[in-house]
């Protein structure tokens, strides 16, 4: 048992943001940013007990800082850090994942300590390059990679994608046996307790946090648990809330039980790809994102590492298969493809994509074999003509949505039948106008016919739109994004309505054959619309199967003053 000498230092600020620095193990200090009053997280996640953002400093012969803090702690955090260490002596900054509440001060730390080498997962470093906008030294780590800080502090990295960001890594210190997990095992709970000595006080928050952030990725949680099972863990240093020390096995078992139960109930797509080959990681991630939007679970499996037994079990459990073509020269991947084919069964959905490594296994013979077995193709093969760009990523996202929607089509039909007749008709009396939402981000654009649209505020002028979670346009409607709300005209809306209700193949141009001109915010204005408004998304609220997107209106115009808006009258309320 390690005996700790604790020094707790608190710096109070008027808005109840405080900082706590505590030595938690030899050469190891936590710097906790306590956000006592925060009442909301990720828009949809209400908090009762505030939250904390935990950062850690390990001072061996070399020094590593694990994560930073939220921007709102800028001064407090940097002062606290400087009181512990001369910033010019920090060697590594480990970014467990790039969500702004932990990496919000990475840019500042790098400005003050440009000698630092940032350590992160491949995707994490890519995300950071877009956040920091300045060159920085970095090292990409994979599962099992190690960095030696000296004085016994050898750090081992554990890949934990989707817990709850795609780029998440855990760090294990072999000397102190502390596992740094960032979001995993955390909770939004802010009080003076540094550790979990009062489990009854925090269990509800621990579970709520799991349900909101980890439950949707239950299979990824199970995969990460498998990776940490071999580690002797004395403390779990979480990124939010108290650190775990007194009841570790209990907390880990909760994660295992909840995830197993969740995984059993899910419709699953097994996504096989050759890790680190060509662009397979990027494409696999984009397809997985699309699948997740439809409420279908996805498990990413490396063709170079998976055991045949594991592959057979997964194919058996999966309703859909997605495969990124591995290199022809890798015998292990070849064998894995054979195992998948042998275990595949009719009625499963399948989708294939090229990985672009230069010696991809050809896609079409494999496609024919799946067709012979009787699998249904959920999206056409994705071929690579050039390195991934926004257009290809969007295509992959939409391909993921397509396979997810195909697998959940029964659920959709059932929902349309599920209402009580009278209620159904009463709800059907809610009538709205007809609109087309259009948006452009960089080189790519999207559009959707919508009727669940309403004015939502006067000052500033604002509108609200209900957007189903699995709409292609949903990724264009994040806070800060811009869009145009086109109002369709009574007597002159059918052509546009018919066009935008077509089933568009993944990545296709939704504006082909439609007259548009660009708005000041870049989104397309439909030339045949009665009116348009240029808007910016301010927030999104999660409402079960839809996002309510609230946007402020910047400018707008009416084409014909005497014309009326097309109105959509419905008979029943269980669909649009
Ligand atoms: C009359 C009508 C109104 C609609 N209103 C909405 C809406 O408000 N929100 C929404 O998410 N979908 C709405 N839809 C569904 C989408 O417009 C439709 O499914 C579209 O084709 C989606 O394309 P995507 O799934 O390829 O993104 C509506 C459909 C119809 C027929």
XYZ file of C-alpha atoms and ligand atoms in Angstrom:
607
model
C 0.000 0.000 0.000
C 1.416 3.363 -0.915
C 1.310 5.974 1.839
C 0.328 9.326 0.480
C 1.115 12.757 1.688
C -1.706 14.937 0.509
C -1.568 18.658 0.102
C -4.825 20.211 -0.917
C -4.721 23.699 -2.298
C -7.845 25.549 -3.315
C -8.041 28.808 -5.170
C -11.499 30.336 -5.105
C -12.959 32.408 -7.896
C -16.337 34.204 -7.782
C -18.076 31.939 -10.329
C -17.481 28.823 -8.279
C -14.655 27.527 -10.375
C -11.962 26.161 -8.094
C -8.746 24.282 -8.548
C -7.489 21.437 -6.416
C -3.968 20.016 -6.641
C -3.263 16.839 -4.703
C -0.391 14.394 -4.640
C -1.970 10.992 -5.272
C 1.063 8.703 -5.592
C 4.870 8.994 -5.760
C 5.827 11.706 -8.249
C 2.179 11.959 -9.270
C -0.145 14.912 -8.766
C -3.685 15.527 -9.868
C -4.798 18.996 -10.921
C -8.573 19.007 -10.708
C -10.655 21.839 -12.137
C -13.856 21.912 -10.096
C -16.855 23.287 -11.986
C -19.379 23.395 -9.150
C -22.373 24.839 -10.969
C -22.247 23.354 -14.465
C -25.742 22.059 -15.134
C -25.491 20.794 -18.687
C -23.097 18.662 -20.695
C -23.213 17.887 -24.419
C -26.479 19.891 -24.552
C -28.654 16.876 -23.786
C -26.987 15.768 -20.576
C -28.445 17.527 -17.493
C -26.156 17.647 -14.435
C -27.199 17.863 -10.784
C -23.825 17.990 -9.099
C -21.585 20.018 -11.407
C -18.480 18.306 -12.732
C -14.695 18.299 -12.636
C -12.002 18.092 -15.304
C -9.041 16.111 -13.993
C -5.520 16.489 -15.266
C -2.421 14.664 -13.988
C 1.277 15.337 -13.735
C 3.851 12.512 -13.480
C 7.385 13.663 -12.677
C 9.940 10.907 -13.320
C 13.290 11.681 -14.935
C 11.026 12.868 -17.688
C 7.736 14.598 -17.084
C 4.334 13.868 -18.532
C 1.141 15.868 -18.242
C -2.029 13.870 -18.878
C -4.837 16.033 -20.319
C -5.454 19.681 -19.495
C -8.742 21.383 -18.685
C -11.682 23.345 -20.013
C -11.065 26.796 -21.526
C -13.060 28.434 -18.715
C -10.264 27.380 -16.301
C -7.564 28.975 -18.439
C -5.997 31.219 -15.799
C -6.684 29.034 -12.782
C -5.327 25.928 -14.449
C -2.218 27.499 -15.930
C -1.408 29.217 -12.615
C -1.903 25.918 -10.804
C 0.276 24.051 -13.255
C 3.026 26.675 -13.087
C 3.002 26.486 -9.305
C 3.852 22.788 -9.608
C 6.379 22.785 -12.422
C 8.459 24.932 -14.712
C 6.551 24.432 -17.971
C 9.737 24.380 -20.022
C 10.634 21.062 -18.341
C 7.513 19.138 -19.432
C 8.470 16.441 -21.936
C 5.137 14.907 -22.887
C 1.502 15.946 -23.046
C -0.679 12.863 -23.261
C -4.023 13.652 -24.870
C -6.399 10.876 -23.806
C -8.914 12.259 -26.266
C -9.546 15.606 -27.879
C -12.898 16.654 -26.419
C -12.643 20.335 -25.451
C -13.280 19.824 -21.717
C -9.951 17.989 -21.427
C -7.992 19.412 -24.336
C -9.361 22.966 -24.187
C -5.993 24.263 -22.981
C -3.685 22.150 -25.154
C -3.057 25.119 -27.424
C -2.104 27.330 -24.451
C 0.178 24.671 -22.953
C 1.910 24.219 -26.323
C 2.396 27.963 -26.652
C 3.987 28.126 -23.206
C 5.889 24.852 -23.616
C 6.690 24.399 -27.313
C 9.254 21.663 -26.525
C 6.465 19.271 -25.495
C 5.804 16.118 -27.525
C 2.089 15.421 -27.712
C 1.184 11.747 -27.368
C -2.143 10.495 -28.698
C -3.974 8.043 -30.936
C -3.646 8.568 -34.697
C -7.130 10.074 -34.963
C -6.536 12.194 -31.871
C -3.433 13.798 -33.382
C -5.380 14.497 -36.591
C -8.176 16.157 -34.596
C -5.613 18.198 -32.639
C -3.951 19.479 -35.810
C -7.322 21.006 -36.717
C -7.761 22.474 -33.237
C -4.306 23.888 -32.613
C -3.529 25.278 -36.094
C 0.207 25.315 -35.473
C 2.889 22.670 -35.911
C 3.713 20.647 -32.794
C 5.907 17.650 -32.007
C 3.863 14.513 -31.669
C 4.026 10.781 -31.280
C 1.201 8.477 -32.352
C 0.703 5.503 -30.040
C -1.086 2.216 -30.555
C -2.363 -0.339 -28.093
C 0.548 -1.756 -26.066
C 3.077 0.992 -26.957
C 5.209 2.186 -24.053
C 7.023 5.365 -22.994
C 9.567 5.274 -20.170
C 9.638 8.359 -17.924
C 12.348 6.890 -15.693
C 12.249 6.290 -11.912
C 10.070 3.248 -12.619
C 7.287 5.184 -14.341
C 6.910 3.199 -17.523
C 3.687 4.167 -19.241
C 1.719 1.686 -21.326
C -1.026 2.878 -23.662
C -4.309 1.065 -24.116
C -6.462 1.776 -27.113
C -10.075 2.408 -26.050
C -11.884 3.832 -29.092
C -15.416 5.211 -28.590
C -15.142 5.576 -24.793
C -16.617 7.950 -25.527
C -14.674 9.598 -28.357
C -13.150 7.719 -31.298
C -9.622 8.745 -30.345
C -9.639 7.643 -26.696
C -6.560 6.038 -25.155
C -5.927 4.962 -21.561
C -2.502 5.289 -19.935
C -1.210 2.795 -17.350
C 1.716 3.648 -15.080
C 3.506 0.410 -14.160
C 5.054 1.951 -11.028
C 2.011 3.482 -9.354
C -0.446 1.052 -10.984
C -2.676 3.963 -11.803
C -4.826 3.624 -14.899
C -5.690 7.004 -16.420
C -9.003 6.568 -18.244
C -10.244 10.083 -18.996
C -13.993 9.775 -19.717
C -14.329 6.084 -18.885
C -15.380 5.268 -15.299
C -16.006 8.957 -14.736
C -19.026 10.785 -13.448
C -20.204 14.355 -13.351
C -19.844 14.906 -9.649
C -18.132 17.768 -7.962
C -17.387 17.870 -4.236
C -14.491 17.831 -1.828
C -14.054 14.060 -1.935
C -11.034 13.219 -4.027
C -11.688 9.475 -3.965
C -14.667 7.109 -3.956
C -14.797 6.394 -0.234
C -18.584 6.969 -0.198
C -19.867 4.774 -3.057
C -23.535 5.238 -2.155
C -23.164 8.954 -2.655
C -21.932 8.609 -6.221
C -23.427 5.380 -7.586
C -26.427 7.105 -9.217
C -24.180 9.637 -10.966
C -21.775 6.878 -12.022
C -24.632 4.953 -13.609
C -26.263 8.001 -15.235
C -22.941 8.902 -16.802
C -22.493 5.319 -18.044
C -26.008 5.333 -19.533
C -25.462 8.641 -21.349
C -21.897 8.244 -22.567
C -20.787 4.616 -22.454
C -23.992 2.587 -22.914
C -24.346 3.549 -26.594
C -20.883 2.021 -27.152
C -21.301 -1.039 -24.958
C -19.299 -3.288 -27.272
C -16.386 -0.885 -27.278
C -16.556 -0.859 -23.467
C -16.323 -4.654 -23.407
C -13.364 -4.566 -25.815
C -11.566 -2.032 -23.595
C -12.298 -4.087 -20.455
C -10.713 -7.102 -22.146
C -7.569 -5.039 -22.746
C -7.273 -3.839 -19.144
C -8.148 -7.169 -17.516
C -4.470 -8.135 -17.393
C -3.427 -4.961 -15.545
C -3.031 -4.792 -11.769
C -4.885 -1.557 -11.032
C -4.612 0.316 -7.732
C -6.341 3.503 -8.801
C -8.450 4.589 -11.721
C -7.701 8.214 -12.438
C -10.792 9.414 -14.247
C -11.193 12.634 -16.184
C -14.427 13.618 -14.411
C -15.474 13.362 -10.766
C -13.717 11.526 -7.948
C -10.826 9.154 -8.617
C -11.547 5.483 -7.927
C -9.500 3.594 -5.374
C -11.660 1.953 -2.706
C -14.095 -0.106 -4.786
C -12.334 -0.590 -8.120
C -13.502 -4.137 -8.827
C -17.093 -3.116 -8.122
C -16.996 -0.193 -10.571
C -15.346 -2.318 -13.271
C -17.897 -5.103 -12.753
C -20.758 -2.596 -13.118
C -19.332 -1.544 -16.489
C -19.007 -5.186 -17.540
C -22.547 -6.202 -16.469
C -24.255 -3.141 -17.963
C -22.333 -3.458 -21.223
C -23.010 -7.186 -21.579
C -26.730 -6.633 -21.065
C -26.746 -3.739 -23.509
C -24.718 -5.608 -26.172
C -27.060 -8.604 -26.085
C -30.078 -6.476 -26.903
C -28.492 -4.599 -29.807
C -28.672 -5.005 -33.537
C -25.026 -5.234 -34.536
C -22.861 -4.562 -37.565
C -19.401 -6.164 -37.501
C -16.997 -3.921 -39.377
C -13.803 -5.734 -40.407
C -10.864 -3.763 -41.722
C -7.093 -3.983 -41.971
C -5.875 -1.550 -39.322
C -3.187 0.887 -40.468
C -3.477 -0.166 -44.093
C -4.158 2.481 -46.721
C -7.070 4.672 -45.652
C -9.009 1.875 -44.008
C -8.995 3.486 -40.539
C -10.521 6.737 -41.808
C -13.151 5.042 -43.959
C -14.064 2.499 -41.285
C -14.568 5.295 -38.779
C -16.786 7.311 -41.135
C -18.962 4.284 -41.954
C -19.204 3.407 -38.249
C -20.361 6.985 -37.504
C -23.191 6.624 -39.986
C -24.247 3.245 -38.570
C -24.337 4.604 -35.020
C -26.697 7.422 -36.104
C -29.360 4.803 -36.862
C -29.188 3.365 -33.347
C -27.427 0.212 -34.569
C -24.293 -0.906 -32.708
C -21.050 -1.395 -34.551
C -17.964 -3.342 -33.604
C -14.721 -2.547 -35.368
C -12.519 -5.590 -35.792
C -8.941 -5.625 -37.011
C -8.442 -8.267 -39.707
C -4.755 -8.491 -38.807
C -5.331 -9.236 -35.148
C -8.659 -11.042 -34.692
C -8.691 -14.740 -33.775
C -10.791 -17.044 -36.028
C -13.015 -17.959 -33.067
C -13.664 -14.272 -32.311
C -14.516 -13.652 -35.986
C -16.949 -16.578 -36.118
C -18.720 -15.425 -32.928
C -19.030 -11.888 -34.217
C -20.334 -12.831 -37.658
C -22.824 -15.053 -35.884
C -24.031 -12.238 -33.617
C -24.109 -9.592 -36.362
C -27.058 -8.662 -38.534
C -24.766 -6.826 -40.955
C -21.155 -7.078 -42.149
C -18.933 -4.332 -43.524
C -15.490 -5.197 -44.851
C -12.578 -2.965 -45.840
C -10.406 -4.831 -48.349
C -7.103 -5.973 -46.787
C -3.812 -6.260 -48.719
C -3.546 -9.369 -50.891
C -0.120 -10.099 -49.450
C -1.243 -10.523 -45.809
C -1.953 -14.236 -45.263
C -3.545 -13.607 -41.875
C -6.105 -11.186 -43.365
C -6.725 -13.660 -46.170
C -7.555 -16.400 -43.692
C -9.798 -13.982 -41.799
C -11.779 -13.264 -45.001
C -12.240 -17.017 -45.472
C -13.537 -17.326 -41.903
C -16.015 -14.474 -42.460
C -17.284 -16.066 -45.682
C -17.697 -19.450 -44.021
C -19.668 -17.963 -41.133
C -21.829 -15.526 -43.164
C -25.478 -16.480 -43.629
C -28.306 -15.467 -45.961
C -30.374 -12.424 -44.963
C -27.385 -10.633 -43.429
C -26.653 -7.240 -44.961
C -23.208 -6.565 -46.372
C -21.196 -3.594 -47.611
C -17.632 -3.474 -48.947
C -15.084 -0.717 -49.295
C -11.589 -0.373 -50.722
C -8.800 0.545 -48.344
C -6.514 2.203 -50.885
C -3.228 0.728 -49.715
C -2.079 -0.069 -53.262
C -2.462 -3.834 -53.162
C -6.078 -4.277 -52.046
C -7.738 -7.662 -52.379
C -10.134 -7.123 -55.336
C -13.611 -6.166 -54.174
C -15.832 -7.737 -56.867
C -15.013 -11.482 -56.449
C -15.779 -11.148 -52.725
C -18.977 -9.270 -53.511
C -20.075 -12.119 -55.845
C -19.377 -14.717 -53.168
C -21.546 -12.877 -50.640
C -24.313 -12.600 -53.208
C -24.096 -16.354 -53.903
C -24.537 -17.063 -50.194
C -27.611 -14.838 -50.226
C -26.536 -11.715 -48.341
C -28.175 -8.430 -49.314
C -25.969 -5.578 -50.420
C -26.785 -2.561 -48.237
C -24.690 -0.075 -50.210
C -22.715 -0.266 -53.473
C -18.976 -1.012 -53.083
C -17.055 2.110 -52.116
C -14.135 2.525 -54.494
C -11.248 4.879 -53.873
C -10.270 7.115 -56.749
C -8.196 9.498 -54.641
C -7.185 9.942 -50.984
C -10.136 10.477 -48.641
C -11.653 13.924 -48.709
C -14.859 15.395 -47.294
C -16.925 14.004 -50.175
C -15.709 10.459 -49.606
C -16.181 10.745 -45.841
C -19.743 11.935 -46.365
C -20.306 9.049 -48.773
C -19.076 6.604 -46.107
C -21.264 8.243 -43.445
C -24.311 7.898 -45.716
C -23.363 4.287 -46.582
C -23.290 3.564 -42.833
C -26.729 5.183 -42.464
C -28.015 3.034 -45.343
C -26.953 -0.266 -43.815
C -28.291 0.821 -40.408
C -31.638 1.858 -41.890
C -31.878 -1.407 -43.819
C -31.366 -3.362 -40.607
C -33.919 -1.331 -38.682
C -36.603 -1.173 -41.375
C -38.945 -3.438 -39.328
C -38.643 -1.083 -36.383
C -39.642 1.854 -38.609
C -42.698 0.025 -39.962
C -43.686 -1.007 -36.435
C -43.443 2.579 -35.194
C -45.880 3.641 -37.905
C -48.418 1.117 -36.627
C -47.942 1.608 -32.936
C -50.253 4.531 -32.127
C -53.764 4.381 -30.782
C -56.189 5.315 -33.587
C -57.739 8.421 -32.045
C -54.524 9.817 -30.703
C -53.014 9.160 -34.077
C -55.677 11.207 -35.829
C -55.558 13.980 -33.229
C -51.803 14.299 -33.650
C -52.317 14.327 -37.407
C -54.121 17.658 -37.007
C -50.813 19.346 -36.277
C -50.091 20.964 -39.615
C -46.962 22.759 -40.711
C -45.495 24.356 -43.788
C -43.209 22.620 -46.240
C -39.544 23.535 -46.304
C -36.228 22.366 -47.679
C -33.224 22.708 -45.386
C -29.987 23.102 -47.337
C -26.446 23.233 -46.016
C -22.883 23.328 -47.293
C -19.705 22.539 -45.367
C -16.463 22.944 -47.287
C -16.928 21.104 -50.570
C -19.951 19.038 -49.577
C -23.611 19.892 -49.386
C -26.839 18.288 -48.267
C -30.579 18.884 -48.241
C -33.737 17.574 -46.624
C -37.459 18.139 -47.049
C -38.896 19.129 -43.658
C -42.228 20.074 -42.197
C -41.467 19.943 -38.481
C -40.277 23.539 -38.522
C -41.379 26.476 -36.404
C -40.314 29.959 -35.351
C -38.857 29.536 -31.882
C -37.714 32.964 -30.637
C -38.113 36.679 -31.318
C -34.954 38.180 -29.983
C -32.754 37.027 -31.527
C -34.940 35.688 -34.308
C -34.761 31.934 -34.132
C -36.228 28.811 -35.721
C -36.442 25.206 -34.551
C -36.386 22.121 -36.766
C -36.897 18.501 -35.743
C -34.311 16.421 -37.593
C -34.353 12.616 -37.328
C -31.037 11.355 -35.960
C -30.319 9.254 -39.030
C -30.739 12.005 -41.607
C -27.744 12.614 -43.853
C -28.035 16.343 -43.117
C -27.752 15.811 -39.345
C -23.942 16.120 -39.488
C -24.327 19.537 -41.182
C -26.383 20.874 -38.280
C -23.957 20.996 -35.355
C -23.713 24.144 -33.213
C -21.897 26.800 -35.257
C -22.944 25.321 -38.616
C -24.879 27.394 -41.123
C -27.874 26.448 -43.212
C -30.668 27.895 -45.318
C -34.338 27.360 -44.583
C -36.123 27.427 -47.957
C -39.897 27.947 -47.808
C -41.873 26.105 -50.494
C -44.745 27.812 -52.283
C -48.358 26.681 -52.372
C -49.162 25.348 -55.854
C -45.498 25.206 -56.820
C -43.865 22.732 -54.467
C -44.424 19.273 -55.967
C -41.343 19.114 -58.188
C -39.034 20.163 -55.361
C -40.776 17.890 -52.851
C -40.538 14.894 -55.179
C -36.907 15.602 -55.936
C -35.778 15.870 -52.310
C -37.755 12.818 -51.215
C -35.827 10.589 -53.639
C -33.608 7.949 -52.124
C -30.152 9.352 -52.857
C -27.231 6.897 -53.186
C -24.461 7.530 -50.611
C -22.492 10.668 -51.375
C -24.554 11.709 -54.397
C -25.192 15.324 -55.342
C -28.646 16.158 -53.998
C -28.856 19.322 -56.093
C -28.279 17.785 -59.553
C -30.935 19.237 -61.901
C -32.128 21.812 -59.335
C -31.622 25.554 -59.838
C -29.770 27.097 -56.880
C -27.643 30.086 -56.050
C -25.335 30.500 -53.069
C -26.421 32.301 -49.897
C -23.963 34.588 -48.096
C -23.392 31.746 -45.648
C -22.489 29.425 -48.556
C -25.538 27.125 -48.413
C -27.626 26.699 -51.579
C -30.790 28.797 -51.953
C -33.426 27.067 -54.097
C -34.276 29.403 -56.974
C -37.906 28.153 -56.948
C -38.478 28.659 -53.225
C -41.021 31.250 -52.097
C -38.693 32.608 -49.432
C -35.466 31.755 -47.677
C -33.735 32.466 -44.391
C -30.017 32.167 -43.661
C -29.474 30.633 -40.250
C -26.775 29.519 -37.853
C -27.204 26.576 -35.480
C -26.988 27.725 -31.884
C -27.864 24.514 -30.080
C -29.337 21.061 -30.471
C -31.549 19.265 -28.013
C -31.834 15.492 -28.075
C -35.468 14.391 -28.228
C -35.449 10.623 -28.443
C -35.289 9.808 -32.173
C -34.888 13.437 -33.332
C -32.617 16.387 -32.701
C -34.378 19.698 -32.203
C -32.030 22.056 -33.978
C -32.358 25.669 -32.869
C -30.868 28.256 -35.201
C -30.751 32.026 -35.212
C -31.790 33.797 -38.384
C -29.351 36.271 -39.928
C -31.062 37.376 -43.089
C -33.808 36.370 -45.510
C -35.924 37.316 -48.504
C -39.340 36.654 -50.033
C -39.521 36.121 -53.807
C -43.259 36.773 -54.299
C -45.086 38.937 -51.796
C -48.605 37.738 -52.664
C -47.915 33.968 -52.640
C -48.594 31.601 -49.726
C -46.519 28.939 -48.026
C -47.251 25.307 -48.986
C -48.928 23.588 -46.025
C -48.652 19.915 -45.216
C -51.944 18.503 -43.855
C -51.689 14.990 -42.488
C -54.270 12.345 -41.673
C -52.260 10.677 -38.931
C -49.453 11.753 -36.640
C -47.222 8.677 -36.593
C -45.167 9.824 -39.545
C -44.445 13.104 -41.299
C -43.995 15.844 -45.864
C -42.730 15.412 -45.249
C -42.181 16.137 -44.232
C -40.981 15.745 -43.605
N -40.470 16.447 -42.574
C -39.355 16.012 -41.946
C -38.828 16.708 -40.825
O -39.322 17.719 -40.393
N -37.732 16.197 -40.223
C -37.108 15.071 -40.668
O -36.113 14.643 -40.075
N -37.572 14.409 -41.752
C -38.677 14.844 -42.393
N -39.156 14.167 -43.466
C -38.431 12.999 -43.964
C -37.304 13.374 -44.886
O -37.557 14.497 -45.660
C -37.029 12.227 -45.842
O -36.940 11.008 -45.186
C -35.777 12.462 -46.604
O -35.845 11.717 -47.758
C -34.562 12.117 -45.787
O -33.440 11.910 -46.536
P -32.160 11.182 -45.923
O -32.669 10.138 -44.959
O -31.510 10.597 -47.112
O -31.385 12.195 -45.237
C -40.345 14.577 -44.072
C -40.903 13.841 -45.120
C -42.089 14.243 -45.693
C -42.671 13.421 -46.787
